[in-house]
Amino acid sequence: MITDGSVKQESEQGTHLSQLASVGQIAAGIAHEVKNPLTAVKGFLQLLEQDGRREYIQIAQSELDNALATLNNLLQVSKPDLENEDFQTIYLAVEIESILNLFQDKLYNIRLHTEFFHTNIPISGRKNQFKKAFFNLIKNAIESMVGIGTLTISHELVGNEVIVKIKDTGVGISADKIQLLGTPFFTTKEQGTGMGLTQVFSVVYQHGGNITVDSKENQGTMFTIKIPMMQQVKQKGVKTLNLHYKEKLSMKHFFFENRQAFEERLLHEAINVKDKIEEIHKIGNINLLSNAHKLVLFVLEERGHELISFAKQEGIAWAKYSLTLAFKLEWIQAIRRTVWDFLYNYDLLSKTEADRLAFYSLEKQINENIDQFLTYFFISYSNYKDELLATHQKMVDDLSVPIIPINREICILPLIGPIDSLRLAIIQDKVFSEIENHHIQSLIIDLSGITPMKHDATVQFIKLIEGISMMGCKTFLTGLRAEIVKNLISIDAGFKPMAKFKGTLEQALNDVINDTERKR
Ligand code: ADP
Ligand code: MG
């Protein structure tokens, strides 16, 4: 703790007391403080030698006690670890309050003014060391005011630091003395030990903090202490946030009250979604942030029906605009984490300190609700996608089996491209149902655009012709190329009577039309 010793001069806000005083100054201090009692002891021992008086022994003993006390004092502040105190989560405002109670009698003539903000922000520290430090600072402040004045103490979070200011309207410190603050044994008081500030500085540095002083003679002094807020909280998964809380605020209103902070926290959690918010809004007119508030409201108030219909609606919207599912998942997970951070802070601020049972029930309720949202979201998303897929499929199927009506009884089916058994199954379904529904009498199948069929496809094609015939519809086959004919007869020429064969589509059309007119 005691380093090279240069005490930094004026920084922009007061004198920066970043170092303890130099080893030389400390040594001088110790020498002075220990030399005095030892000199006295020596003198009294000489006197004792001369006339053996009892009171000299007592004086010598008490001077030796003084010397020992001085050394102890010094040891305590330079090696505070000797006290073996563990670091723990502490709230500085709480410690200050408890110390102020000790000064009640002294504060009789002194006006006390406290400005405490962000009192729920913890730091990690040695509790008793801080108590002692605040005791020393407040004691100095009160002593400087000689019984009358105003003591102002403030506590707030700025950035990642908890800042405590202790301000008095006392005698102040002259510029030349300011540099000596924190030096062991530096005191201007008759009964002073000069160890108070040394302890204060030591504690501040032990906790990675910093201390500055502003002082004007005959006006007053202000010590500013900055201690980094506790970071470990984050690793545990919950985060202490800087949120507003009023007495008896309900959980729901706590969320309303801190709407802005909720959004900020949520965006911080959902790193990948953050940049997509606008895009998603543009594509699907989906306002992720206001939807997040809605979800939280439904979850907290257990409005199950609304939650479900909201999830379904979101699922459809997400599917409709083909938004990336990963974003939705990340978003909901971020909402879940943010909700838990908020509940943790609500618990801290409202001091309800939910018991285990209450906590687990709440946990169950909230997680179940969010899970339910996700379930319904995904079901509705995939239903919508399935339906979309089915309609697309039907469109593709229709396109691949283009049955073109010439009139109410005659239709043409021009087949193009490769025909395999899968496609034939679709063709068969479509053809049979069209014949049945529209009472088609003659179907002209034009094969001029197909590639040669494989064996199993040819077998199935023959079955198709047989089926058409069984349904009382006449088949005209046109555009048969040599390759296809070879395939057909190699399997079974028996189907031949079931169809009529024409060279071209035009011939077939003429024939069919003449045929039907003749019948009338
Ligand atoms: P002590 O209080 O025993 O003198 P400290 O280390 O607490 O020792 O303080 C050292 C000296 O710093 C004091 O003697 C005093 O001169 C000066 N000092 C500390 N705090 C204040 C203050 N609030 N106002 C004026 N002087 C102060
Ligand atoms: Mg003091």
Short mmCIF file of N, CA and C in Angstrom, two decimals, residues 82-198:
data_model
loop_
_atom_site.label_atom_id
_atom_site.label_comp_id
_atom_site.label_asym_id
_atom_site.label_seq_id
_atom_site.Cartn_x
_atom_site.Cartn_y
_atom_site.Cartn_z
N LEU A 82 -4.08 -8.45 8.48
CA LEU A 82 -3.95 -9.11 9.77
C LEU A 82 -5.31 -9.36 10.38
N GLU A 83 -6.26 -8.48 10.01
CA GLU A 83 -7.59 -8.65 10.58
C GLU A 83 -8.35 -9.79 9.92
N ASN A 84 -7.78 -10.25 8.81
CA ASN A 84 -8.33 -11.44 8.18
C ASN A 84 -9.80 -11.36 7.81
N GLU A 85 -10.21 -10.20 7.40
CA GLU A 85 -11.63 -10.08 7.08
C GLU A 85 -11.85 -10.47 5.63
N ASP A 86 -12.91 -11.22 5.39
CA ASP A 86 -13.21 -11.65 4.02
C ASP A 86 -13.91 -10.54 3.25
N PHE A 87 -13.76 -10.60 1.95
CA PHE A 87 -14.53 -9.70 1.10
C PHE A 87 -15.96 -10.24 1.03
N GLN A 88 -16.91 -9.34 1.07
CA GLN A 88 -18.30 -9.77 0.94
C GLN A 88 -19.10 -8.70 0.19
N THR A 89 -20.32 -9.04 -0.14
CA THR A 89 -21.16 -8.06 -0.83
C THR A 89 -21.65 -7.05 0.18
N ILE A 90 -21.31 -5.80 -0.04
CA ILE A 90 -21.80 -4.79 0.90
C ILE A 90 -22.38 -3.59 0.16
N TYR A 91 -23.24 -2.89 0.87
CA TYR A 91 -23.86 -1.69 0.32
C TYR A 91 -23.35 -0.52 1.16
N LEU A 92 -22.58 0.34 0.52
CA LEU A 92 -21.91 1.39 1.28
C LEU A 92 -22.91 2.29 2.00
N ALA A 93 -24.04 2.57 1.36
CA ALA A 93 -25.03 3.46 1.98
C ALA A 93 -25.49 2.87 3.32
N VAL A 94 -25.65 1.55 3.32
CA VAL A 94 -26.08 0.88 4.55
C VAL A 94 -25.04 1.05 5.65
N GLU A 95 -23.78 0.89 5.27
CA GLU A 95 -22.70 1.00 6.26
C GLU A 95 -22.62 2.43 6.80
N ILE A 96 -22.79 3.40 5.91
CA ILE A 96 -22.73 4.81 6.34
C ILE A 96 -23.85 5.09 7.35
N GLU A 97 -25.04 4.62 7.01
CA GLU A 97 -26.18 4.83 7.91
C GLU A 97 -25.87 4.28 9.30
N SER A 98 -25.31 3.07 9.31
CA SER A 98 -25.09 2.45 10.62
C SER A 98 -24.04 3.22 11.42
N ILE A 99 -23.05 3.79 10.71
CA ILE A 99 -22.02 4.57 11.40
C ILE A 99 -22.59 5.89 11.92
N LEU A 100 -23.48 6.48 11.11
CA LEU A 100 -24.06 7.77 11.53
C LEU A 100 -24.77 7.66 12.87
N ASN A 101 -25.34 6.49 13.11
CA ASN A 101 -26.03 6.28 14.39
C ASN A 101 -25.11 6.48 15.58
N LEU A 102 -23.83 6.19 15.38
CA LEU A 102 -22.87 6.32 16.48
C LEU A 102 -22.62 7.78 16.85
N PHE A 103 -22.95 8.67 15.94
CA PHE A 103 -22.64 10.09 16.18
C PHE A 103 -23.86 10.90 16.61
N GLN A 104 -24.92 10.18 16.96
CA GLN A 104 -26.16 10.90 17.27
C GLN A 104 -25.97 12.07 18.25
N ASP A 105 -25.21 11.84 19.31
CA ASP A 105 -25.05 12.91 20.31
C ASP A 105 -24.25 14.09 19.75
N LYS A 106 -23.30 13.76 18.84
CA LYS A 106 -22.45 14.82 18.25
C LYS A 106 -23.24 15.65 17.22
N LEU A 107 -24.26 15.03 16.67
CA LEU A 107 -24.99 15.69 15.58
C LEU A 107 -26.06 16.64 16.10
N TYR A 108 -26.02 16.87 17.36
CA TYR A 108 -27.04 17.70 17.99
C TYR A 108 -27.06 19.11 17.39
N ASN A 109 -25.89 19.70 17.27
CA ASN A 109 -25.80 21.06 16.73
C ASN A 109 -25.45 21.11 15.25
N ILE A 110 -25.23 19.93 14.71
CA ILE A 110 -24.80 19.88 13.31
C ILE A 110 -25.95 19.37 12.46
N ARG A 111 -26.22 20.09 11.36
CA ARG A 111 -27.29 19.64 10.48
C ARG A 111 -26.76 18.52 9.60
N LEU A 112 -27.46 17.44 9.57
CA LEU A 112 -27.04 16.30 8.74
C LEU A 112 -27.91 16.25 7.50
N HIS A 113 -27.26 16.13 6.38
CA HIS A 113 -27.98 16.12 5.12
C HIS A 113 -27.50 14.90 4.34
N THR A 114 -28.39 13.96 4.04
CA THR A 114 -27.94 12.81 3.24
C THR A 114 -28.63 12.81 1.88
N GLU A 115 -27.86 12.54 0.87
CA GLU A 115 -28.40 12.43 -0.50
C GLU A 115 -27.99 11.06 -1.03
N PHE A 116 -28.81 10.07 -0.74
CA PHE A 116 -28.44 8.70 -1.12
C PHE A 116 -29.20 8.25 -2.36
N PHE A 117 -28.46 7.92 -3.40
CA PHE A 117 -29.05 7.34 -4.61
C PHE A 117 -28.42 5.99 -4.86
N HIS A 118 -29.11 5.17 -5.64
CA HIS A 118 -28.59 3.87 -6.09
C HIS A 118 -28.08 3.05 -4.90
N THR A 119 -28.84 3.07 -3.85
CA THR A 119 -28.37 2.40 -2.64
C THR A 119 -28.35 0.87 -2.80
N ASN A 120 -28.95 0.39 -3.90
CA ASN A 120 -28.98 -1.06 -4.09
C ASN A 120 -27.75 -1.57 -4.84
N ILE A 121 -26.82 -0.67 -5.13
CA ILE A 121 -25.64 -1.11 -5.88
C ILE A 121 -24.60 -1.66 -4.89
N PRO A 122 -24.28 -2.94 -5.05
CA PRO A 122 -23.33 -3.51 -4.09
C PRO A 122 -21.88 -3.30 -4.52
N ILE A 123 -21.01 -3.36 -3.57
CA ILE A 123 -19.59 -3.44 -3.89
C ILE A 123 -19.08 -4.68 -3.17
N SER A 124 -17.91 -5.13 -3.57
CA SER A 124 -17.33 -6.27 -2.89
C SER A 124 -16.26 -5.71 -1.97
N GLY A 125 -16.39 -5.98 -0.68
CA GLY A 125 -15.42 -5.35 0.20
C GLY A 125 -15.38 -5.91 1.60
N ARG A 126 -14.43 -5.33 2.37
CA ARG A 126 -14.30 -5.71 3.78
C ARG A 126 -15.16 -4.75 4.58
N LYS A 127 -16.22 -5.30 5.11
CA LYS A 127 -17.25 -4.51 5.75
C LYS A 127 -16.72 -3.67 6.93
N ASN A 128 -16.00 -4.32 7.82
CA ASN A 128 -15.56 -3.60 9.02
C ASN A 128 -14.52 -2.53 8.70
N GLN A 129 -13.71 -2.81 7.69
CA GLN A 129 -12.73 -1.82 7.27
C GLN A 129 -13.44 -0.57 6.76
N PHE A 130 -14.51 -0.79 5.98
CA PHE A 130 -15.26 0.36 5.47
C PHE A 130 -15.94 1.12 6.60
N LYS A 131 -16.48 0.37 7.54
CA LYS A 131 -17.14 1.01 8.69
C LYS A 131 -16.16 1.93 9.40
N LYS A 132 -14.97 1.38 9.60
CA LYS A 132 -13.95 2.13 10.31
C LYS A 132 -13.56 3.38 9.52
N ALA A 133 -13.45 3.21 8.21
CA ALA A 133 -13.06 4.35 7.35
C ALA A 133 -14.13 5.44 7.41
N PHE A 134 -15.39 5.05 7.30
CA PHE A 134 -16.44 6.07 7.37
C PHE A 134 -16.48 6.71 8.76
N PHE A 135 -16.21 5.90 9.75
CA PHE A 135 -16.15 6.45 11.10
C PHE A 135 -15.09 7.54 11.17
N ASN A 136 -13.90 7.24 10.64
CA ASN A 136 -12.80 8.20 10.67
C ASN A 136 -13.12 9.48 9.91
N LEU A 137 -13.73 9.32 8.74
CA LEU A 137 -14.04 10.50 7.93
C LEU A 137 -15.11 11.36 8.59
N ILE A 138 -16.14 10.72 9.11
CA ILE A 138 -17.23 11.49 9.72
C ILE A 138 -16.74 12.16 11.01
N LYS A 139 -15.92 11.42 11.72
CA LYS A 139 -15.37 11.98 12.96
C LYS A 139 -14.55 13.24 12.65
N ASN A 140 -13.68 13.15 11.64
CA ASN A 140 -12.88 14.32 11.25
C ASN A 140 -13.78 15.48 10.86
N ALA A 141 -14.82 15.17 10.08
CA ALA A 141 -15.70 16.23 9.61
C ALA A 141 -16.36 16.92 10.80
N ILE A 142 -16.85 16.12 11.72
CA ILE A 142 -17.53 16.70 12.89
C ILE A 142 -16.55 17.51 13.73
N GLU A 143 -15.35 16.97 13.90
CA GLU A 143 -14.34 17.68 14.69
C GLU A 143 -13.97 19.02 14.05
N SER A 144 -13.99 19.02 12.69
CA SER A 144 -13.58 20.25 12.00
C SER A 144 -14.61 21.37 12.18
N MET A 145 -15.85 20.99 12.51
CA MET A 145 -16.90 22.00 12.60
C MET A 145 -17.08 22.55 14.02
N VAL A 146 -16.29 22.07 14.88
CA VAL A 146 -16.34 22.50 16.28
C VAL A 146 -17.79 22.69 16.76
N GLY A 147 -18.56 21.66 16.53
CA GLY A 147 -19.90 21.67 17.12
C GLY A 147 -20.99 22.31 16.30
N ILE A 148 -20.67 23.08 15.27
CA ILE A 148 -21.74 23.72 14.52
C ILE A 148 -21.43 23.70 13.01
N GLY A 149 -22.47 23.49 12.21
CA GLY A 149 -22.26 23.44 10.77
C GLY A 149 -23.17 22.42 10.09
N THR A 150 -22.85 22.09 8.83
CA THR A 150 -23.66 21.13 8.09
C THR A 150 -22.79 20.00 7.57
N LEU A 151 -23.23 18.80 7.81
CA LEU A 151 -22.52 17.62 7.30
C LEU A 151 -23.37 17.03 6.18
N THR A 152 -22.80 16.96 4.97
CA THR A 152 -23.55 16.42 3.84
C THR A 152 -22.88 15.14 3.36
N ILE A 153 -23.67 14.09 3.28
CA ILE A 153 -23.11 12.82 2.80
C ILE A 153 -23.94 12.34 1.61
N SER A 154 -23.27 12.02 0.52
CA SER A 154 -24.02 11.54 -0.64
C SER A 154 -23.49 10.18 -1.11
N HIS A 155 -24.36 9.47 -1.80
CA HIS A 155 -24.02 8.14 -2.33
C HIS A 155 -24.70 8.02 -3.68
N GLU A 156 -23.94 7.68 -4.72
CA GLU A 156 -24.57 7.49 -6.03
C GLU A 156 -23.69 6.61 -6.90
N LEU A 157 -24.30 6.09 -7.97
CA LEU A 157 -23.54 5.30 -8.93
C LEU A 157 -23.28 6.17 -10.14
N VAL A 158 -22.01 6.28 -10.52
CA VAL A 158 -21.70 6.99 -11.76
C VAL A 158 -20.83 6.04 -12.57
N GLY A 159 -21.35 5.66 -13.73
CA GLY A 159 -20.65 4.64 -14.53
C GLY A 159 -20.62 3.36 -13.74
N ASN A 160 -19.41 2.84 -13.55
CA ASN A 160 -19.29 1.59 -12.79
C ASN A 160 -18.81 1.83 -11.37
N GLU A 161 -18.84 3.10 -10.94
CA GLU A 161 -18.29 3.39 -9.62
C GLU A 161 -19.33 3.92 -8.65
N VAL A 162 -19.23 3.43 -7.45
CA VAL A 162 -20.06 3.98 -6.38
C VAL A 162 -19.27 5.16 -5.81
N ILE A 163 -19.94 6.31 -5.76
CA ILE A 163 -19.24 7.51 -5.29
C ILE A 163 -19.87 7.99 -3.99
N VAL A 164 -19.00 8.13 -2.98
CA VAL A 164 -19.47 8.64 -1.69
C VAL A 164 -18.76 9.96 -1.42
N LYS A 165 -19.54 10.98 -1.07
CA LYS A 165 -18.93 12.28 -0.76
C LYS A 165 -19.27 12.64 0.69
N ILE A 166 -18.25 13.07 1.41
CA ILE A 166 -18.47 13.49 2.79
C ILE A 166 -17.98 14.93 2.90
N LYS A 167 -18.92 15.82 3.16
CA LYS A 167 -18.62 17.24 3.05
C LYS A 167 -18.98 17.95 4.36
N ASP A 168 -18.05 18.78 4.82
CA ASP A 168 -18.34 19.53 6.04
C ASP A 168 -18.18 21.02 5.80
N THR A 169 -18.67 21.81 6.72
CA THR A 169 -18.50 23.26 6.62
C THR A 169 -17.54 23.70 7.73
N GLY A 170 -16.48 22.93 7.89
CA GLY A 170 -15.55 23.15 9.00
C GLY A 170 -14.39 24.07 8.68
N VAL A 171 -13.32 23.90 9.44
CA VAL A 171 -12.18 24.82 9.36
C VAL A 171 -11.38 24.72 8.07
N GLY A 172 -11.51 23.59 7.37
CA GLY A 172 -10.77 23.42 6.13
C GLY A 172 -9.31 23.04 6.39
N ILE A 173 -8.59 22.81 5.30
CA ILE A 173 -7.19 22.39 5.42
C ILE A 173 -6.37 23.32 4.54
N SER A 174 -5.31 23.82 5.04
CA SER A 174 -4.49 24.74 4.24
C SER A 174 -3.76 23.96 3.15
N ALA A 175 -3.46 24.67 2.07
CA ALA A 175 -2.88 24.02 0.88
C ALA A 175 -1.62 23.23 1.22
N ASP A 176 -0.78 23.77 2.07
CA ASP A 176 0.48 23.08 2.39
C ASP A 176 0.26 21.81 3.21
N LYS A 177 -0.85 21.77 3.93
CA LYS A 177 -1.12 20.58 4.76
C LYS A 177 -1.79 19.47 3.95
N ILE A 178 -2.48 19.87 2.89
CA ILE A 178 -3.24 18.88 2.12
C ILE A 178 -2.37 17.71 1.68
N GLN A 179 -1.13 18.05 1.31
CA GLN A 179 -0.23 16.99 0.84
C GLN A 179 0.11 15.98 1.92
N LEU A 180 -0.04 16.41 3.15
CA LEU A 180 0.34 15.51 4.25
C LEU A 180 -0.79 14.58 4.69
N LEU A 181 -1.97 14.81 4.12
CA LEU A 181 -3.11 13.96 4.52
C LEU A 181 -2.79 12.51 4.19
N GLY A 182 -3.09 11.64 5.10
CA GLY A 182 -2.84 10.22 4.87
C GLY A 182 -1.49 9.79 5.41
N THR A 183 -0.63 10.73 5.68
CA THR A 183 0.66 10.36 6.26
C THR A 183 0.42 9.90 7.69
N PRO A 184 0.93 8.73 8.04
CA PRO A 184 0.73 8.28 9.41
C PRO A 184 1.26 9.33 10.39
N PHE A 185 0.52 9.55 11.41
CA PHE A 185 0.87 10.47 12.51
C PHE A 185 0.76 11.94 12.14
N PHE A 186 0.33 12.24 10.94
CA PHE A 186 0.14 13.67 10.65
C PHE A 186 -1.17 14.11 11.30
N THR A 187 -1.05 15.03 12.23
CA THR A 187 -2.25 15.53 12.89
C THR A 187 -2.05 16.99 13.26
N THR A 188 -3.14 17.72 13.27
CA THR A 188 -3.06 19.11 13.73
C THR A 188 -3.81 19.24 15.05
N LYS A 189 -4.24 18.07 15.56
CA LYS A 189 -5.06 18.11 16.77
C LYS A 189 -4.22 17.74 17.99
N GLU A 190 -4.55 18.39 19.08
CA GLU A 190 -3.81 18.13 20.30
C GLU A 190 -3.90 16.66 20.71
N GLN A 191 -5.10 16.13 20.62
CA GLN A 191 -5.31 14.73 21.02
C GLN A 191 -5.30 13.78 19.82
N GLY A 192 -4.90 14.30 18.67
CA GLY A 192 -4.99 13.48 17.45
C GLY A 192 -3.97 12.37 17.38
N THR A 193 -4.26 11.32 16.63
CA THR A 193 -3.29 10.24 16.42
C THR A 193 -2.67 10.35 15.04
N GLY A 194 -3.38 11.02 14.15
CA GLY A 194 -2.89 11.11 12.76
C GLY A 194 -2.95 9.78 12.04
N MET A 195 -3.76 8.86 12.55
CA MET A 195 -3.86 7.54 11.89
C MET A 195 -5.18 7.35 11.14
N GLY A 196 -6.14 8.27 11.38
CA GLY A 196 -7.48 8.10 10.79
C GLY A 196 -7.45 8.05 9.28
N LEU A 197 -6.89 9.07 8.67
CA LEU A 197 -6.88 9.12 7.21
C LEU A 197 -5.99 8.04 6.60
N THR A 198 -4.93 7.68 7.32
CA THR A 198 -4.08 6.61 6.81
C THR A 198 -4.91 5.34 6.62
#
